[in-house]
Amino acid sequence: MKIDRRHFFKFSGNSLIALSMARALRATDCQAAELGMKRAILVYMPTGAIDFAPAGPSQSFSAVDESYFPDLTKPLFSLKDDLLILSGMTHYSPPGGAAPNNHFEGYAPGLALPSSGTYGGPSHVFAGGGGYSHLDAQAALSGRNLESLDHYLARNNPGIKSVHLGYNSSHPTSINSNISYRLEDGVSKAYDIVDDPLKNYMDLFGLFSNGQGASVQGLNLQDVGSIYAGKKRLLDFIYKDIAQFKDKIGNDAFTVLQESIDSIDSIGKQLQDKINEQGSPGGAIGSIQECVSNPLGSGLDQMKAKAAQNPKWYHAEENLPLVADVNNKIMVNAMACGAQVGVLQFGCGHSAFGFRFNDIEVPPGEHHSSSHGKGTAYRASQKGIIQQVASIATSLKSLQLANGSSVLDETLILLSSCMGDSDAHDGRNVPTLMIGGAGGAINKGQYIALGQNEPGSYNRLLTTVAHALGHKEVDSFGINVNKQSISGVSGVIPGVLKE
């Protein structure tokens, strides 16, 4: 390979600086993003819920006991000071009736049920788009600027890390599974969330795991992990390689390069001396130990063993408890390591399988059928999802930042669904809650009851979340099925945000 001296110094300098600072960049890169340290986790729960919100008017949680919460949301009682529950969230219904947004209208025009007037479909949950794209995905999305919150945040904050985790969201028997949409040249593209937690883990953390034989620019994965963990310096690996260029670039140029390397080495030693003098923050976020330790424990070996026997192991019902537990740990560790946007999708609108969790017994049965009868399996599945979210929130609350706050204080977890009443496919009173403070932006610790007939209240919810995460330039979020911006639904929901 031929390379001139100017390019050599340009690229070698970038490598020395960037890779030598890999640990700092990985742990604190979110500080440089427009969102600051704020993080968002968007959780999709399919087919609505029953007995979700407390009874009665809006109220603070400060004086309530556990009996105030319905059975479904009781797992969140210990988090009540970080919790905000909303009722009355309604998917947008255009003037003139239910048909354009109705699930049944897509199958048989004219047969829409009167009670189903505001069903927006899974695309409405984080994109505010309405409609069923699975019938003809390209036709349904063609010419639309539908974009979900996760991709909006990533697009407007280049370089931030995001993670998308699925729990049986792409099962072969499922339809209408897309909840995440990105823009490509102004046109919507459905983003397929990956259900395989082993693949997701390796994509996120595999580079810094111990590896055998694989290499990155001449370094095996264990070497890269040693650099990242601070056990070795990049300079320890490249001195000999650089010496080989001496004859190519001349003595004068090589002397300048050597002096530059020595300067970097000297700064590194001074920084290490300061760290040794002051001590580490003792496990607080910013300490690299949060990111290099294996967060999965034995779960990693279990996944590898199952994958060796069945590449689609994560779609088998008996393995779903492992998928749920691993997803939780991946999400928490990703947020600790600098990710700012996470999506966790539990199944889809037509989940033709049973849900399984370690912390709750779900009777055998197909979820979609059970949801229409509001059966025991349906109720248990929805409560299992709530418990999973509570577990994530509790873990984030246990992770302390250097300033004394927790990761949950800087995070906004939004959980919602594609419908309210699963029997009627009704988009009224969609179950919605938030956990966390989003860096002090949320009036948490309360229940807010809204009127169920408020037009487009759910679209205003998405705008409210965008504002909480620092994007106050957003005046409205979402479009209707006719590819037009939704009118009359601008602004935020009163009482959710702090002034």
One Martini backbone bead per residue (centre of mass of N, CA, C, O) as a GRO file, in nm:
protein
  499
    1MET     BB    1   0.095   0.036   0.023
    2LYS     BB    2   0.036   0.371  -0.058
    3ILE     BB    3   0.162   0.659   0.139
    4ASP     BB    4   0.165   0.964   0.246
    5ARG     BB    5   0.264   1.167   0.498
    6ARG     BB    6   0.008   1.331   0.544
    7HIS     BB    7  -0.184   1.084   0.578
    8PHE     BB    8  -0.036   0.939   0.798
    9PHE     BB    9  -0.059   1.162   1.016
   10LYS     BB   10  -0.363   1.191   1.011
   11PHE     BB   11  -0.442   0.889   1.085
   12SER     BB   12  -0.254   0.833   1.326
   13GLY     BB   13  -0.358   1.063   1.502
   14ASN     BB   14  -0.651   0.978   1.522
   15SER     BB   15  -0.596   0.700   1.646
   16LEU     BB   16  -0.445   0.782   1.899
   17ILE     BB   17  -0.670   0.956   2.017
   18ALA     BB   18  -0.928   0.782   1.996
   19LEU     BB   19  -0.823   0.506   2.122
   20SER     BB   20  -0.701   0.623   2.384
   21MET     BB   21  -1.017   0.744   2.445
   22ALA     BB   22  -1.232   0.515   2.450
   23ARG     BB   23  -1.336   0.512   2.739
   24ALA     BB   24  -1.438   0.804   2.755
   25LEU     BB   25  -1.626   0.799   2.510
   26ARG     BB   26  -1.813   0.563   2.604
   27ALA     BB   27  -1.900   0.696   2.887
   28THR     BB   28  -1.943   1.031   2.768
   29ASP     BB   29  -2.077   1.096   2.484
   30CYS     BB   30  -2.360   1.210   2.581
   31GLN     BB   31  -2.257   1.496   2.674
   32ALA     BB   32  -2.228   1.605   2.363
   33ALA     BB   33  -2.512   1.591   2.324
   34GLU     BB   34  -2.812   1.753   2.306
   35LEU     BB   35  -2.941   1.567   2.542
   36GLY     BB   36  -2.722   1.497   2.707
   37MET     BB   37  -2.800   1.269   2.974
   38LYS     BB   38  -3.045   1.184   2.842
   39ARG     BB   39  -3.294   0.921   2.845
   40ALA     BB   40  -3.467   0.664   2.640
   41ILE     BB   41  -3.750   0.434   2.692
   42LEU     BB   42  -3.938   0.227   2.471
   43VAL     BB   43  -4.251   0.057   2.540
   44TYR     BB   44  -4.419  -0.227   2.405
   45MET     BB   45  -4.769  -0.307   2.451
   46PRO     BB   46  -4.995  -0.522   2.360
   47THR     BB   47  -5.343  -0.503   2.355
   48GLY     BB   48  -5.350  -0.345   2.597
   49ALA     BB   49  -5.569  -0.291   2.894
   50ILE     BB   50  -5.671  -0.369   3.231
   51ASP     BB   51  -5.667  -0.221   3.513
   52PHE     BB   52  -5.448   0.032   3.511
   53ALA     BB   53  -5.579   0.273   3.640
   54PRO     BB   54  -5.677   0.460   3.865
   55ALA     BB   55  -5.927   0.573   4.046
   56GLY     BB   56  -6.035   0.868   3.954
   57PRO     BB   57  -5.875   1.141   3.993
   58SER     BB   58  -5.631   1.328   4.013
   59GLN     BB   59  -5.311   1.232   4.182
   60SER     BB   60  -5.104   1.199   4.429
   61PHE     BB   61  -4.860   0.957   4.563
   62SER     BB   62  -4.765   1.046   4.851
   63ALA     BB   63  -5.041   0.915   5.024
   64VAL     BB   64  -5.035   0.635   4.907
   65ASP     BB   65  -5.104   0.303   4.877
   66GLU     BB   66  -5.109  -0.004   4.728
   67SER     BB   67  -5.431  -0.010   4.698
   68TYR     BB   68  -5.449   0.218   4.473
   69PHE     BB   69  -5.350   0.001   4.286
   70PRO     BB   70  -5.388  -0.188   4.048
   71ASP     BB   71  -5.285  -0.499   3.978
   72LEU     BB   72  -5.114  -0.433   3.721
   73THR     BB   73  -4.951  -0.174   3.883
   74LYS     BB   74  -4.826  -0.278   4.157
   75PRO     BB   75  -4.515  -0.318   4.071
   76LEU     BB   76  -4.488   0.022   4.094
   77PHE     BB   77  -4.500   0.120   4.390
   78SER     BB   78  -4.186   0.149   4.459
   79LEU     BB   79  -4.195   0.385   4.210
   80LYS     BB   80  -4.395   0.631   4.268
   81ASP     BB   81  -4.186   0.878   4.268
   82ASP     BB   82  -4.121   0.794   3.940
   83LEU     BB   83  -4.431   0.811   3.861
   84LEU     BB   84  -4.655   0.825   3.560
   85ILE     BB   85  -5.005   0.825   3.514
   86LEU     BB   86  -5.227   0.784   3.229
   87SER     BB   87  -5.550   0.887   3.124
   88GLY     BB   88  -5.714   0.928   2.805
   89MET     BB   89  -5.559   0.814   2.579
   90THR     BB   90  -5.600   0.911   2.227
   91HIS     BB   91  -5.634   0.825   1.925
   92TYR     BB   92  -5.654   0.940   1.625
   93SER     BB   93  -5.953   1.094   1.476
   94PRO     BB   94  -6.093   1.180   1.205
   95PRO     BB   95  -6.301   1.349   1.048
   96GLY     BB   96  -6.606   1.152   0.981
   97GLY     BB   97  -6.480   0.909   1.143
   98ALA     BB   98  -6.332   0.579   1.162
   99ALA     BB   99  -6.224   0.440   0.901
  100PRO     BB  100  -5.917   0.535   0.842
  101ASN     BB  101  -5.825   0.396   1.147
  102ASN     BB  102  -5.943   0.113   1.107
  103HIS     BB  103  -5.885  -0.217   1.118
  104PHE     BB  104  -6.136  -0.331   0.955
  105GLU     BB  105  -6.116  -0.149   0.703
  106GLY     BB  106  -5.868  -0.299   0.578
  107TYR     BB  107  -6.034  -0.563   0.513
  108ALA     BB  108  -6.348  -0.419   0.512
  109PRO     BB  109  -6.506  -0.194   0.371
  110GLY     BB  110  -6.773  -0.081   0.589
  111LEU     BB  111  -6.709  -0.272   0.872
  112ALA     BB  112  -6.690  -0.083   1.088
  113LEU     BB  113  -6.690  -0.037   1.417
  114PRO     BB  114  -6.826   0.198   1.621
  115SER     BB  115  -6.622   0.135   1.878
  116SER     BB  116  -6.342   0.177   1.677
  117GLY     BB  117  -6.273   0.491   1.601
  118THR     BB  118  -5.937   0.507   1.727
  119TYR     BB  119  -5.760   0.303   1.588
  120GLY     BB  120  -5.400   0.314   1.513
  121GLY     BB  121  -5.196   0.117   1.577
  122PRO     BB  122  -4.862   0.049   1.615
  123SER     BB  123  -4.768   0.313   1.456
  124HIS     BB  124  -4.879   0.510   1.690
  125VAL     BB  125  -4.706   0.480   1.953
  126PHE     BB  126  -4.415   0.635   1.831
  127ALA     BB  127  -4.542   0.799   1.553
  128GLY     BB  128  -4.842   0.893   1.503
  129GLY     BB  129  -4.987   0.739   1.233
  130GLY     BB  130  -5.152   0.508   1.185
  131GLY     BB  131  -5.247   0.215   1.086
  132TYR     BB  132  -5.194  -0.073   0.855
  133SER     BB  133  -4.896  -0.195   0.709
  134HIS     BB  134  -4.928  -0.513   0.652
  135LEU     BB  135  -5.108  -0.515   0.396
  136ASP     BB  136  -4.921  -0.262   0.255
  137ALA     BB  137  -4.638  -0.128   0.320
  138GLN     BB  138  -4.559   0.046   0.075
  139ALA     BB  139  -4.832   0.188   0.032
  140ALA     BB  140  -4.869   0.298   0.324
  141LEU     BB  141  -4.571   0.460   0.320
  142SER     BB  142  -4.591   0.611   0.071
  143GLY     BB  143  -4.503   0.950   0.111
  144ARG     BB  144  -4.432   0.932   0.409
  145ASN     BB  145  -4.323   1.100   0.729
  146LEU     BB  146  -4.283   0.863   0.911
  147GLU     BB  147  -4.171   0.887   1.262
  148SER     BB  148  -4.010   0.782   1.527
  149LEU     BB  149  -3.875   0.876   1.819
  150ASP     BB  150  -3.608   0.720   1.803
  151HIS     BB  151  -3.527   0.840   1.516
  152TYR     BB  152  -3.554   1.135   1.581
  153LEU     BB  153  -3.335   1.150   1.798
  154ALA     BB  154  -3.102   1.038   1.623
  155ARG     BB  155  -3.120   1.250   1.389
  156ASN     BB  156  -3.090   1.507   1.604
  157ASN     BB  157  -2.835   1.319   1.737
  158PRO     BB  158  -2.556   1.264   1.630
  159GLY     BB  159  -2.402   0.962   1.766
  160ILE     BB  160  -2.599   0.825   1.918
  161LYS     BB  161  -2.707   0.568   2.107
  162SER     BB  162  -2.886   0.263   2.019
  163VAL     BB  163  -3.157   0.026   2.121
  164HIS     BB  164  -3.313  -0.281   1.987
  165LEU     BB  165  -3.562  -0.487   2.144
  166GLY     BB  166  -3.698  -0.820   2.125
  167TYR     BB  167  -4.020  -1.008   2.197
  168ASN     BB  168  -4.158  -1.177   1.964
  169SER     BB  169  -4.197  -0.963   1.710
  170SER     BB  170  -4.104  -1.194   1.464
  171HIS     BB  171  -4.297  -1.404   1.452
  172PRO     BB  172  -4.429  -1.599   1.202
  173THR     BB  173  -4.740  -1.554   1.320
  174SER     BB  174  -4.698  -1.256   1.286
  175ILE     BB  175  -4.853  -0.931   1.262
  176ASN     BB  176  -4.810  -0.613   1.279
  177SER     BB  177  -4.496  -0.521   1.412
  178ASN     BB  178  -4.446  -0.224   1.356
  179ILE     BB  179  -4.292   0.068   1.555
  180SER     BB  180  -4.042   0.145   1.371
  181TYR     BB  181  -3.933   0.460   1.210
  182ARG     BB  182  -3.764   0.579   0.922
  183LEU     BB  183  -3.580   0.812   0.730
  184GLU     BB  184  -3.549   0.810   0.361
  185ASP     BB  185  -3.560   1.067   0.176
  186GLY     BB  186  -3.853   1.128   0.323
  187VAL     BB  187  -3.908   0.816   0.363
  188SER     BB  188  -4.058   0.554   0.494
  189LYS     BB  189  -3.912   0.297   0.718
  190ALA     BB  190  -3.924   0.003   0.840
  191TYR     BB  191  -3.804  -0.121   1.155
  192ASP     BB  192  -3.644  -0.412   1.238
  193ILE     BB  193  -3.664  -0.588   1.519
  194VAL     BB  194  -3.458  -0.780   1.718
  195ASP     BB  195  -3.494  -1.096   1.897
  196ASP     BB  196  -3.191  -1.164   1.927
  197PRO     BB  197  -2.996  -1.138   2.210
  198LEU     BB  198  -2.720  -1.236   2.115
  199LYS     BB  199  -2.685  -1.040   1.883
  200ASN     BB  200  -2.727  -0.782   2.045
  201TYR     BB  201  -2.493  -0.823   2.239
  202MET     BB  202  -2.261  -0.846   2.030
  203ASP     BB  203  -2.311  -0.571   1.895
  204LEU     BB  204  -2.264  -0.404   2.165
  205PHE     BB  205  -2.021  -0.601   2.336
  206GLY     BB  206  -1.829  -0.798   2.171
  207LEU     BB  207  -1.567  -0.627   2.128
  208PHE     BB  208  -1.526  -0.641   2.470
  209SER     BB  209  -1.478  -0.936   2.453
  210ASN     BB  210  -1.357  -1.231   2.481
  211GLY     BB  211  -1.146  -1.368   2.228
  212GLN     BB  212  -1.082  -1.599   1.945
  213GLY     BB  213  -0.881  -1.490   1.668
  214ALA     BB  214  -0.990  -1.232   1.639
  215SER     BB  215  -0.961  -0.912   1.459
  216VAL     BB  216  -0.841  -0.558   1.500
  217GLN     BB  217  -0.601  -0.432   1.348
  218GLY     BB  218  -0.423  -0.686   1.482
  219LEU     BB  219  -0.629  -0.720   1.718
  220ASN     BB  220  -0.757  -0.885   1.948
  221LEU     BB  221  -1.026  -0.882   2.157
  222GLN     BB  222  -0.859  -0.889   2.416
  223ASP     BB  223  -0.689  -0.641   2.352
  224VAL     BB  224  -0.920  -0.442   2.325
  225GLY     BB  225  -1.028  -0.488   2.611
  226SER     BB  226  -0.768  -0.390   2.754
  227ILE     BB  227  -0.781  -0.103   2.652
  228TYR     BB  228  -1.069  -0.033   2.747
  229ALA     BB  229  -0.999  -0.116   3.060
  230GLY     BB  230  -0.685  -0.011   3.113
  231LYS     BB  231  -0.452  -0.240   3.105
  232LYS     BB  232  -0.376  -0.113   2.825
  233ARG     BB  233  -0.203   0.043   2.572
  234LEU     BB  234  -0.189   0.126   2.254
  235LEU     BB  235   0.120   0.178   2.248
  236ASP     BB  236   0.206  -0.115   2.319
  237PHE     BB  237   0.122  -0.216   2.011
  238ILE     BB  238   0.261   0.026   1.802
  239TYR     BB  239   0.567   0.080   1.815
  240LYS     BB  240   0.674  -0.132   1.615
  241ASP     BB  241   0.510  -0.040   1.370
  242ILE     BB  242   0.624   0.249   1.350
  243ALA     BB  243   0.928   0.176   1.310
  244GLN     BB  244   0.883   0.072   1.008
  245PHE     BB  245   0.855   0.385   0.893
  246LYS     BB  246   1.132   0.524   0.900
  247ASP     BB  247   1.234   0.465   0.606
  248LYS     BB  248   0.982   0.609   0.461
  249ILE     BB  249   0.987   0.917   0.618
  250GLY     BB  250   1.222   0.976   0.784
  251ASN     BB  251   1.388   1.118   1.045
  252ASP     BB  252   1.234   1.384   1.094
  253ALA     BB  253   0.946   1.271   1.092
  254PHE     BB  254   0.995   1.052   1.307
  255THR     BB  255   1.069   1.245   1.539
  256VAL     BB  256   0.796   1.388   1.552
  257LEU     BB  257   0.630   1.137   1.609
  258GLN     BB  258   0.779   1.049   1.867
  259GLU     BB  259   0.714   1.309   2.028
  260SER     BB  260   0.408   1.278   2.018
  261ILE     BB  261   0.392   1.008   2.163
  262ASP     BB  262   0.536   1.098   2.423
  263SER     BB  263   0.323   1.311   2.498
  264ILE     BB  264   0.088   1.120   2.530
  265ASP     BB  265   0.222   0.939   2.739
  266SER     BB  266   0.263   1.161   2.953
  267ILE     BB  267  -0.035   1.232   2.992
  268GLY     BB  268  -0.128   0.953   3.078
  269LYS     BB  269   0.046   0.937   3.334
  270GLN     BB  270  -0.075   1.186   3.475
  271LEU     BB  271  -0.367   1.085   3.483
  272GLN     BB  272  -0.308   0.828   3.646
  273ASP     BB  273  -0.196   0.971   3.894
  274LYS     BB  274  -0.458   1.123   3.964
  275ILE     BB  275  -0.635   0.877   3.998
  276ASN     BB  276  -0.466   0.749   4.227
  277GLU     BB  277  -0.502   0.989   4.425
  278GLN     BB  278  -0.836   1.014   4.414
  279GLY     BB  279  -0.978   0.797   4.294
  280SER     BB  280  -1.249   0.629   4.234
  281PRO     BB  281  -1.612   0.639   4.216
  282GLY     BB  282  -1.718   0.355   4.304
  283GLY     BB  283  -1.922   0.256   4.052
  284ALA     BB  284  -1.985   0.483   3.900
  285ILE     BB  285  -2.076   0.638   3.643
  286GLY     BB  286  -1.765   0.621   3.443
  287SER     BB  287  -1.693   0.358   3.523
  288ILE     BB  288  -1.579   0.094   3.330
  289GLN     BB  289  -1.697  -0.152   3.483
  290GLU     BB  290  -1.991  -0.128   3.373
  291CYS     BB  291  -1.897  -0.216   3.062
  292VAL     BB  292  -1.703  -0.489   3.092
  293SER     BB  293  -1.885  -0.644   3.235
  294ASN     BB  294  -2.085  -0.922   3.259
  295PRO     BB  295  -2.437  -0.883   3.264
  296LEU     BB  296  -2.539  -1.203   3.220
  297GLY     BB  297  -2.371  -1.424   3.300
  298SER     BB  298  -2.504  -1.732   3.228
  299GLY     BB  299  -2.676  -1.629   2.982
  300LEU     BB  300  -2.463  -1.646   2.759
  301ASP     BB  301  -2.422  -1.956   2.758
  302GLN     BB  302  -2.715  -2.031   2.714
  303MET     BB  303  -2.747  -1.897   2.436
  304LYS     BB  304  -2.525  -2.051   2.288
  305ALA     BB  305  -2.644  -2.334   2.330
  306LYS     BB  306  -2.919  -2.281   2.191
  307ALA     BB  307  -2.806  -2.179   1.914
  308ALA     BB  308  -2.665  -2.452   1.840
  309GLN     BB  309  -2.952  -2.603   1.814
  310ASN     BB  310  -3.123  -2.315   1.753
  311PRO     BB  311  -3.145  -2.025   1.576
  312LYS     BB  312  -3.468  -1.986   1.693
  313TRP     BB  313  -3.482  -2.002   2.013
  314TYR     BB  314  -3.633  -1.715   2.083
  315HIS     BB  315  -3.933  -1.845   1.982
  316ALA     BB  316  -3.949  -2.026   2.217
  317GLU     BB  317  -4.138  -2.047   2.491
  318GLU     BB  318  -3.923  -2.175   2.696
  319ASN     BB  319  -3.719  -1.910   2.628
  320LEU     BB  320  -3.857  -1.636   2.714
  321PRO     BB  321  -3.745  -1.581   2.999
  322LEU     BB  322  -3.454  -1.536   2.901
  323VAL     BB  323  -3.509  -1.304   2.709
  324ALA     BB  324  -3.619  -1.106   2.919
  325ASP     BB  325  -3.371  -1.097   3.108
  326VAL     BB  326  -3.158  -1.014   2.898
  327ASN     BB  327  -3.288  -0.756   2.797
  328ASN     BB  328  -3.271  -0.604   3.062
  329LYS     BB  329  -2.958  -0.612   3.088
  330ILE     BB  330  -2.893  -0.476   2.822
  331MET     BB  331  -3.042  -0.210   2.870
  332VAL     BB  332  -2.898  -0.122   3.128
  333ASN     BB  333  -2.604  -0.136   3.018
  334ALA     BB  334  -2.643   0.059   2.784
  335MET     BB  335  -2.713   0.306   2.960
  336ALA     BB  336  -2.441   0.292   3.123
  337CYS     BB  337  -2.263   0.309   2.831
  338GLY     BB  338  -2.431   0.561   2.653
  339ALA     BB  339  -2.702   0.516   2.587
  340GLN     BB  340  -3.016   0.703   2.486
  341VAL     BB  341  -3.180   0.484   2.308
  342GLY     BB  342  -3.467   0.271   2.371
  343VAL     BB  343  -3.618  -0.043   2.257
  344LEU     BB  344  -3.911  -0.239   2.373
  345GLN     BB  345  -4.061  -0.534   2.229
  346PHE     BB  346  -4.377  -0.694   2.296
  347GLY     BB  347  -4.450  -0.811   2.043
  348CYS     BB  348  -4.783  -0.778   1.899
  349GLY     BB  349  -5.102  -0.739   1.783
  350HIS     BB  350  -5.051  -1.062   1.673
  351SER     BB  351  -4.989  -1.271   1.919
  352ALA     BB  352  -4.933  -1.616   1.827
  353PHE     BB  353  -4.868  -1.661   2.151
  354GLY     BB  354  -4.701  -1.707   2.440
  355PHE     BB  355  -4.614  -1.578   2.740
  356ARG     BB  356  -4.293  -1.554   2.931
  357PHE     BB  357  -4.196  -1.559   3.285
  358ASN     BB  358  -4.029  -1.581   3.589
  359ASP     BB  359  -4.227  -1.373   3.779
  360ILE     BB  360  -4.478  -1.515   3.617
  361GLU     BB  361  -4.772  -1.687   3.563
  362VAL     BB  362  -4.861  -1.818   3.241
  363PRO     BB  363  -5.096  -1.945   3.087
  364PRO     BB  364  -5.181  -2.128   2.848
  365GLY     BB  365  -5.177  -1.955   2.533
  366GLU     BB  366  -5.300  -1.740   2.301
  367HIS     BB  367  -5.280  -1.406   2.310
  368HIS     BB  368  -5.491  -1.294   2.112
  369SER     BB  369  -5.734  -1.459   2.211
  370SER     BB  370  -5.713  -1.375   2.510
  371SER     BB  371  -5.762  -1.068   2.466
  372HIS     BB  372  -6.063  -1.089   2.368
  373GLY     BB  373  -6.147  -1.233   2.657
  374LYS     BB  374  -5.983  -1.143   2.900
  375GLY     BB  375  -5.794  -1.346   3.011
  376THR     BB  376  -5.563  -1.482   3.216
  377ALA     BB  377  -5.324  -1.472   3.017
  378TYR     BB  378  -5.348  -1.175   2.948
  379ARG     BB  379  -5.318  -1.054   3.230
  380ALA     BB  380  -5.042  -1.187   3.293
  381SER     BB  381  -4.881  -1.067   3.057
  382GLN     BB  382  -4.917  -0.768   3.128
  383LYS     BB  383  -4.791  -0.792   3.411
  384GLY     BB  384  -4.517  -0.897   3.316
  385ILE     BB  385  -4.436  -0.641   3.167
  386ILE     BB  386  -4.448  -0.450   3.407
  387GLN     BB  387  -4.229  -0.604   3.569
  388GLN     BB  388  -4.002  -0.558   3.367
  389VAL     BB  389  -4.003  -0.249   3.389
  390ALA     BB  390  -3.953  -0.235   3.691
  391SER     BB  391  -3.675  -0.372   3.679
  392ILE     BB  392  -3.533  -0.163   3.508
  393ALA     BB  393  -3.584   0.082   3.690
  394THR     BB  394  -3.446  -0.032   3.944
  395SER     BB  395  -3.166  -0.065   3.818
  396LEU     BB  396  -3.127   0.235   3.738
  397LYS     BB  397  -3.155   0.339   4.035
  398SER     BB  398  -2.885   0.183   4.135
  399LEU     BB  399  -2.735   0.377   3.941
  400GLN     BB  400  -2.473   0.589   4.002
  401LEU     BB  401  -2.376   0.900   3.972
  402ALA     BB  402  -2.134   1.132   4.032
  403ASN     BB  403  -2.370   1.352   4.133
  404GLY     BB  404  -2.587   1.137   4.294
  405SER     BB  405  -2.754   1.039   4.087
  406SER     BB  406  -2.949   0.856   3.875
  407VAL     BB  407  -3.027   0.710   3.582
  408LEU     BB  408  -3.335   0.747   3.620
  409ASP     BB  409  -3.328   1.059   3.650
  410GLU     BB  410  -3.226   1.073   3.328
  411THR     BB  411  -3.484   0.903   3.259
  412LEU     BB  412  -3.737   0.797   3.008
  413ILE     BB  413  -4.010   0.588   3.052
  414LEU     BB  414  -4.220   0.454   2.793
  415LEU     BB  415  -4.550   0.315   2.815
  416SER     BB  416  -4.742   0.145   2.554
  417SER     BB  417  -5.015   0.115   2.310
  418CYS     BB  418  -5.247   0.028   2.038
  419MET     BB  419  -5.467   0.009   2.273
  420GLY     BB  420  -5.731  -0.044   2.496
  421ASP     BB  421  -5.960  -0.233   2.385
  422SER     BB  422  -5.932  -0.560   2.277
  423ASP     BB  423  -6.218  -0.626   2.178
  424ALA     BB  424  -6.271  -0.337   2.006
  425HIS     BB  425  -6.024  -0.189   1.900
  426ASP     BB  426  -5.968   0.054   2.097
  427GLY     BB  427  -5.814   0.392   2.117
  428ARG     BB  428  -5.916   0.428   2.401
  429ASN     BB  429  -5.753   0.444   2.680
  430VAL     BB  430  -5.447   0.418   2.668
  431PRO     BB  431  -5.192   0.271   2.810
  432THR     BB  432  -4.997   0.497   3.028
  433LEU     BB  433  -4.645   0.551   3.115
  434MET     BB  434  -4.400   0.692   3.343
  435ILE     BB  435  -4.040   0.673   3.413
  436GLY     BB  436  -3.881   0.920   3.551
  437GLY     BB  437  -3.712   1.253   3.498
  438ALA     BB  438  -3.547   1.368   3.261
  439GLY     BB  439  -3.366   1.573   3.425
  440GLY     BB  440  -3.630   1.727   3.565
  441ALA     BB  441  -3.893   1.741   3.354
  442ILE     BB  442  -4.083   1.568   3.547
  443ASN     BB  443  -4.404   1.525   3.705
  444LYS     BB  444  -4.380   1.312   3.925
  445GLY     BB  445  -4.592   1.133   4.135
  446GLN     BB  446  -4.862   1.077   3.941
  447TYR     BB  447  -5.208   1.117   3.843
  448ILE     BB  448  -5.354   1.159   3.509
  449ALA     BB  449  -5.679   1.268   3.415
  450LEU     BB  450  -5.834   1.247   3.109
  451GLY     BB  451  -6.025   1.310   2.855
  452GLN     BB  452  -6.136   1.071   2.618
  453ASN     BB  453  -6.224   1.311   2.392
  454GLU     BB  454  -5.954   1.413   2.329
  455PRO     BB  455  -5.807   1.521   2.059
  456GLY     BB  456  -5.504   1.379   2.009
  457SER     BB  457  -5.359   1.313   2.285
  458TYR     BB  458  -5.134   1.116   2.193
  459ASN     BB  459  -4.976   1.317   2.016
  460ARG     BB  460  -4.912   1.501   2.259
  461LEU     BB  461  -4.743   1.299   2.408
  462LEU     BB  462  -4.505   1.290   2.206
  463THR     BB  463  -4.440   1.588   2.236
  464THR     BB  464  -4.382   1.580   2.539
  465VAL     BB  465  -4.142   1.388   2.525
  466ALA     BB  466  -3.966   1.562   2.343
  467HIS     BB  467  -3.944   1.795   2.545
  468ALA     BB  468  -3.818   1.634   2.783
  469LEU     BB  469  -3.559   1.568   2.577
  470GLY     BB  470  -3.510   1.881   2.439
  471HIS     BB  471  -3.750   1.911   2.198
  472LYS     BB  472  -3.906   2.220   2.162
  473GLU     BB  473  -3.946   2.235   1.842
  474VAL     BB  474  -4.186   2.059   1.889
  475ASP     BB  475  -4.542   2.085   1.809
  476SER     BB  476  -4.581   1.806   1.654
  477PHE     BB  477  -4.685   1.446   1.631
  478GLY     BB  478  -4.766   1.323   1.333
  479ILE     BB  479  -4.989   1.137   1.113
  480ASN     BB  480  -5.213   1.057   0.885
  481VAL     BB  481  -5.347   0.838   0.646
  482ASN     BB  482  -5.330   1.097   0.430
  483LYS     BB  483  -5.030   1.228   0.473
  484GLN     BB  484  -5.099   1.431   0.702
  485SER     BB  485  -5.095   1.653   0.920
  486ILE     BB  486  -5.195   1.696   1.234
  487SER     BB  487  -5.462   1.876   1.342
  488GLY     BB  488  -5.526   2.016   1.660
  489VAL     BB  489  -5.245   1.873   1.828
  490SER     BB  490  -5.087   2.075   1.965
  491GLY     BB  491  -4.870   2.040   2.205
  492VAL     BB  492  -4.897   1.976   2.547
  493ILE     BB  493  -4.949   1.814   2.841
  494PRO     BB  494  -5.078   1.905   3.116
  495GLY     BB  495  -4.859   1.848   3.407
  496VAL     BB  496  -4.597   1.687   3.309
  497LEU     BB  497  -4.425   1.940   3.298
  498LYS     BB  498  -4.191   2.143   3.386
  499GLU     BB  499  -4.118   2.485   3.380
   0.00000   0.00000   0.00000
